[in-house]
CSV table of C-alpha atoms in Angstrom, one decimal:
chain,number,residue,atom,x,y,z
J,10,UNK,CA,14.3,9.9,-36.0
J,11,UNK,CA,10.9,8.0,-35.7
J,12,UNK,CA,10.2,5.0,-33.9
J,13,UNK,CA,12.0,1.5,-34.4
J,14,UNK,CA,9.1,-0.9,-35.8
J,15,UNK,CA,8.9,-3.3,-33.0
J,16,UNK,CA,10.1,-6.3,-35.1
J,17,UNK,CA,13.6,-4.9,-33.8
J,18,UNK,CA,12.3,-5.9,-30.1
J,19,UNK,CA,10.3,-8.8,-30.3
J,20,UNK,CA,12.1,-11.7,-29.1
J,21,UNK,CA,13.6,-12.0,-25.5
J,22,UNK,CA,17.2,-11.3,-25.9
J,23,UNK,CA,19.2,-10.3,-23.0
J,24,UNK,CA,18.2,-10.0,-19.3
J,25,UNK,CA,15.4,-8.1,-17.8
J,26,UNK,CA,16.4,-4.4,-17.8
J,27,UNK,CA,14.0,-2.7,-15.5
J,28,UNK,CA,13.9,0.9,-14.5
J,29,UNK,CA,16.0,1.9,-11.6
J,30,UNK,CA,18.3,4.0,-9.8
J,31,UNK,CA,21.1,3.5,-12.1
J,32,UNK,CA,18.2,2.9,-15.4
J,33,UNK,CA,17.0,7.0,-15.5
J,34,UNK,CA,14.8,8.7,-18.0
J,35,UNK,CA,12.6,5.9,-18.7
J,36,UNK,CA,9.1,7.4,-21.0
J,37,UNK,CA,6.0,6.6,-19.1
J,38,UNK,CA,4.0,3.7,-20.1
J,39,UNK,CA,1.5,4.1,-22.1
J,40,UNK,CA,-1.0,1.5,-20.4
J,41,UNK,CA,-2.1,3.4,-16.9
J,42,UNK,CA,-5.4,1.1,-16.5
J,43,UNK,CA,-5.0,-2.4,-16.2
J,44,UNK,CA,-9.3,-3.0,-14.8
J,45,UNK,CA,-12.0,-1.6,-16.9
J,46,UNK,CA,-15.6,-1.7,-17.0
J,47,UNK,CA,-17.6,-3.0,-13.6
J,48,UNK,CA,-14.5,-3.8,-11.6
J,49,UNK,CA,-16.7,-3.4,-8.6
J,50,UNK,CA,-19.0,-5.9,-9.5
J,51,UNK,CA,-19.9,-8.4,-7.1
J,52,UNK,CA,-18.3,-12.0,-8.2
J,53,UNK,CA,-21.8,-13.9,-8.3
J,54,UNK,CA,-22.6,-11.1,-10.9
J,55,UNK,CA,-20.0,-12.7,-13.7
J,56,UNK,CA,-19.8,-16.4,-13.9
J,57,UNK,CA,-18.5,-16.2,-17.2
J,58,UNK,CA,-14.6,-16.1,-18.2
J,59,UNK,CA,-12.5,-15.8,-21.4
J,60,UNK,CA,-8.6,-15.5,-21.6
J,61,UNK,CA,-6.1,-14.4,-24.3
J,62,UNK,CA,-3.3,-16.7,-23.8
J,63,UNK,CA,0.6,-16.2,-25.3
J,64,UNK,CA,1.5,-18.8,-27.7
J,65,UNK,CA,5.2,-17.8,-28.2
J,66,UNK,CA,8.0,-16.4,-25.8
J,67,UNK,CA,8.1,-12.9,-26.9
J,68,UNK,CA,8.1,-8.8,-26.0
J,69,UNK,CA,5.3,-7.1,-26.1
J,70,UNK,CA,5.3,-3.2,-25.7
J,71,UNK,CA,2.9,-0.8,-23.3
J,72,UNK,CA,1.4,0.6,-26.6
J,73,UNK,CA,0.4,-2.9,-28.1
J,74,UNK,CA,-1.0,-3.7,-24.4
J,75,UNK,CA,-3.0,-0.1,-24.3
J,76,UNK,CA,-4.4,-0.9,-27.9
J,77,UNK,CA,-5.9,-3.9,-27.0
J,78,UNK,CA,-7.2,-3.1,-24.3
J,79,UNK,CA,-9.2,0.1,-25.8
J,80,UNK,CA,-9.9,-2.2,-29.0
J,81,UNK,CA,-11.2,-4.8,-26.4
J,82,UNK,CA,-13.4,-2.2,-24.1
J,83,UNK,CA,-15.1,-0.3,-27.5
J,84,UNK,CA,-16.0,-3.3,-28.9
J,85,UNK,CA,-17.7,-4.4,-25.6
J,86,UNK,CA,-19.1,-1.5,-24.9
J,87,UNK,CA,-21.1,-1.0,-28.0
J,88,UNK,CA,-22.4,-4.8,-27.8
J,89,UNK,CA,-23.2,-5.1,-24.0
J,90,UNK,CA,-22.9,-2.1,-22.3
J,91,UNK,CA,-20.4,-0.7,-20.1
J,92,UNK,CA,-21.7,-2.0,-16.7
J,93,UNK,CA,-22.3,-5.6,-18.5
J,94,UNK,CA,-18.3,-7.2,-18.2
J,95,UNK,CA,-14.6,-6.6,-16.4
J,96,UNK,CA,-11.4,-6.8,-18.7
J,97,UNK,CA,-8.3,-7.4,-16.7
J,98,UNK,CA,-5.0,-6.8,-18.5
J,99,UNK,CA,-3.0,-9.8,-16.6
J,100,UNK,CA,0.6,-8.7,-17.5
J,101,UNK,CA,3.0,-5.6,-16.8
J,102,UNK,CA,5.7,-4.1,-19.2
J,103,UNK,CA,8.5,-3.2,-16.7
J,104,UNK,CA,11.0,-4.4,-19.2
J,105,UNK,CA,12.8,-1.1,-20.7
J,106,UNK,CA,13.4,-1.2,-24.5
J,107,UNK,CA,16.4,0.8,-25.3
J,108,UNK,CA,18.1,1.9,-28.9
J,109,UNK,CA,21.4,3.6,-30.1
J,110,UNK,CA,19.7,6.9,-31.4
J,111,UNK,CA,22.0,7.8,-34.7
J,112,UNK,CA,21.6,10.9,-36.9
J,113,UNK,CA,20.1,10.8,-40.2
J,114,UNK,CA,20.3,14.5,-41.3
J,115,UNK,CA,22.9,15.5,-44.0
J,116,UNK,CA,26.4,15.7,-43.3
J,117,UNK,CA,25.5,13.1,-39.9
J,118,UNK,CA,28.6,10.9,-41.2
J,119,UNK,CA,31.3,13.2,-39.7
J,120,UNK,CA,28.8,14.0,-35.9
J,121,UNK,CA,27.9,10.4,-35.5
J,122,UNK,CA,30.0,7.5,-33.8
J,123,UNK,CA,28.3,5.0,-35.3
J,124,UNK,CA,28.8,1.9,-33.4
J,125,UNK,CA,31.3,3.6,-30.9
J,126,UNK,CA,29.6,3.8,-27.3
J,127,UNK,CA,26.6,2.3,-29.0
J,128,UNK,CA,24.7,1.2,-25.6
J,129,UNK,CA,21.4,2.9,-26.2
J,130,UNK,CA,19.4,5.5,-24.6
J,131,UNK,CA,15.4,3.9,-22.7
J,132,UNK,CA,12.7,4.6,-25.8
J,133,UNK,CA,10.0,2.8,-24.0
J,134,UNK,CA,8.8,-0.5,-21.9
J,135,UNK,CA,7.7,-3.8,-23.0
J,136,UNK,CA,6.6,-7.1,-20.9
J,137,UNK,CA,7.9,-10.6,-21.0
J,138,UNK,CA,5.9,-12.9,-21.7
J,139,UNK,CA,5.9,-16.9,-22.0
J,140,UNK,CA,4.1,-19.5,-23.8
J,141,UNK,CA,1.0,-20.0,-22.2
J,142,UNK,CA,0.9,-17.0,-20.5
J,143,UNK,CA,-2.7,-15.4,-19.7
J,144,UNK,CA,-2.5,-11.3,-21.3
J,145,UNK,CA,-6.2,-10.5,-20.9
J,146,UNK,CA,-9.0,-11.8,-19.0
J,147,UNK,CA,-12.6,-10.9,-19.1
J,148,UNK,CA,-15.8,-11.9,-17.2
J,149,UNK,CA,-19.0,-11.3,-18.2
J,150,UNK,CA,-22.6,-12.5,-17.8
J,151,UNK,CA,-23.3,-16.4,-19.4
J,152,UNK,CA,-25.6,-14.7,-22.3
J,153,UNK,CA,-22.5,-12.4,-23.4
J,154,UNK,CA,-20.6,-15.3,-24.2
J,155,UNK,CA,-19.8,-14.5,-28.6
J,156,UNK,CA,-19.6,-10.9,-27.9
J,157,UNK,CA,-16.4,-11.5,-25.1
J,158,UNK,CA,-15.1,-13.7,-27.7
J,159,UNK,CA,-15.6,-11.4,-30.4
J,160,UNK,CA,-13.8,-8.7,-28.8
J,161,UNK,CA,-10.8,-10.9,-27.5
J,162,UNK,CA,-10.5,-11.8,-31.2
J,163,UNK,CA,-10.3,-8.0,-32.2
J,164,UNK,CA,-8.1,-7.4,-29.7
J,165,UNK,CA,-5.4,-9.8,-30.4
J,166,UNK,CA,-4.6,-8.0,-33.9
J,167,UNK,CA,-2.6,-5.4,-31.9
J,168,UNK,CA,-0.2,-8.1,-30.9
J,169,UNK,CA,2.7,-10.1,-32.8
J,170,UNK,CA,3.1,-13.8,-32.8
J,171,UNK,CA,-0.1,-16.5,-32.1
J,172,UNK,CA,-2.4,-16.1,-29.3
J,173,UNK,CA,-4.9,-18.4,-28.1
J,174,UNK,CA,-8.5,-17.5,-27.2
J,175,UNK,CA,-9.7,-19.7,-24.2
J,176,UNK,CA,-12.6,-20.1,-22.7
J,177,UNK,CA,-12.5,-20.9,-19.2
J,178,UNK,CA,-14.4,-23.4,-16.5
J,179,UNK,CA,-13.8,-21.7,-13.7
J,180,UNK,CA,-15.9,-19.4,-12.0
J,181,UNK,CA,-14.8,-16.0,-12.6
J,182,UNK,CA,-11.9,-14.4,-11.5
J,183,UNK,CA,-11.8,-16.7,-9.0
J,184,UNK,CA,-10.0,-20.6,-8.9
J,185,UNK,CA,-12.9,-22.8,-7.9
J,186,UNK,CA,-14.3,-24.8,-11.2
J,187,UNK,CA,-18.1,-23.9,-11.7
J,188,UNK,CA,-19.7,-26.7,-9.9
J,189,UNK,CA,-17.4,-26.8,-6.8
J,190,UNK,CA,-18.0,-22.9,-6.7
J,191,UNK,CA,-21.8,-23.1,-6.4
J,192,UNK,CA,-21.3,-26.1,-3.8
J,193,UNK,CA,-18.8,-24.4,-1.8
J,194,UNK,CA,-21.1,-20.9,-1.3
J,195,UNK,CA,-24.0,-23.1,-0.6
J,196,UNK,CA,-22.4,-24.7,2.5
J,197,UNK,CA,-20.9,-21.4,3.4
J,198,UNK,CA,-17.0,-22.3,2.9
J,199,UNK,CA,-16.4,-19.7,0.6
J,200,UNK,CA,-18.1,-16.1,1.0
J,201,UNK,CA,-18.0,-13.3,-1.6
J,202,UNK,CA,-15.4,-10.6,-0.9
J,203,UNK,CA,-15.6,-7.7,-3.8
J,204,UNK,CA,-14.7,-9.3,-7.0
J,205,UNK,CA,-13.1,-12.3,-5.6
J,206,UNK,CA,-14.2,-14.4,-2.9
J,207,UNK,CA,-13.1,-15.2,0.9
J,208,UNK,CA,-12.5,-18.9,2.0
J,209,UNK,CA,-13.9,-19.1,5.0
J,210,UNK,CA,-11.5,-21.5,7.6
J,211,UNK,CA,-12.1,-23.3,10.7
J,212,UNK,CA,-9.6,-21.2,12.5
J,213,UNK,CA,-10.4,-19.1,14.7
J,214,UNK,CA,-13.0,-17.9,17.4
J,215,UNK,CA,-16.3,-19.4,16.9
J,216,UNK,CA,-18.5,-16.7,17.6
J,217,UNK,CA,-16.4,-15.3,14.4
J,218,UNK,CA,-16.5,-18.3,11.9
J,219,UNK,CA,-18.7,-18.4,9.6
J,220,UNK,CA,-19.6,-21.8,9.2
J,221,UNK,CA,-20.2,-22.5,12.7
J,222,UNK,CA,-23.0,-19.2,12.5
J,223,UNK,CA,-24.4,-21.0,9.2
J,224,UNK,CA,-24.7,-24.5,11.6
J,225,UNK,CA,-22.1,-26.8,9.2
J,226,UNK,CA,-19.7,-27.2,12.4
């Protein structure tokens, strides 16, 4: 028996059914990497951000995830190069997808149960997502701008259902809208930390703050 088409799992049904102690022999998911490209880079490096937002309340399985996020990443990779952006796959499949296996062969009619203890066996894993709901995000440099979108768009074939493409005024990964980011690091309240940045308090000792060492206390 091949795989169910995924029309059979689409819509949010029953409870979340996660793996488990009692939920055994779950497959693997298929989507291991949820950062690709320059993760490392420095957050001043990409001001740039795109989303792929949910439009509908819906499943969506590991291998639609893992699809568009290789669609996403070849598409970027041939435009702007591979140290030129950072996708981040922004939701999970925990969610296990089960189905009654039946028999199909000749003669199955007499084996099978049919719908006699027909609570399924785990086939894969699928996450839950909501309207509105971010899937993928992407930063990149300002210039990079159509080839992001581009590759959002190619990557939201692999998924059911509407998705929105959303460009975003905030600074990066981070929360801070672009002109209150720039303002913020200039007077030394925020302070970059990896790909994200560090808000800088007025807690602590002095000869450790920040601010005070920059002279705004």
């Amino acid at each position: 028996m091949g795989r169910r088409p995924f029309r059979c799992y689409r819509y949010q049904k029953n409870k979340p059914y996660i793996k488990s102690r009692y939920c055994r022999g779950v497959p693997e998911s298929k989507i291991r990497i949820y950062d690709v490209g320059a993760k490392k880079a420095p957050v001043d490096m990409f001001p740039f951000v795109a989303h792929l937002a949910c439009d509908e309340k819906q499943q969506i399985s590991s291998e639609a995830l893992e699809a568009c996020r290789v669609a996403v990443n070849k598409h970027l990779t041939k435009t702007i190069g591979k140290d030129s952006y950072h996708i981040r796959i922004r939701v999970h499949p925990f969610h296990v997808i089960r189905a009654n296996k039946m028999l199909s062969c000749a003669g199955a009619d007499r084996l099978s149960s049919g719908m006699r203890h027909s609570y399924g066996k785990p086939i894969g894993v699928a996450a839950r997502v909501n309207i509105g709901q971010i899937l993928l995000s992407v930063r990149a440099k300002d210039p990079s701008e159509k080839h992001v979108i581009e590759a959002i768009r190619r990557g939201k074939f692999k998924f059911a259902g509407r998705q929105k493409i959303v460009k975003s005024l905030k600074w990066g990964f981070t929360k801070y809208p672009r002109e209150e980011y720039v303002a913020m690091r200039k007077n030394g309240e925020l302070s970059a930390d990896g790909n994200i940045v560090k808000v800088n308090t007025r807690h602590g000792r002095l000869e450790k703050s920040t601010l005070f060492l920059n002279g705004q206390e």
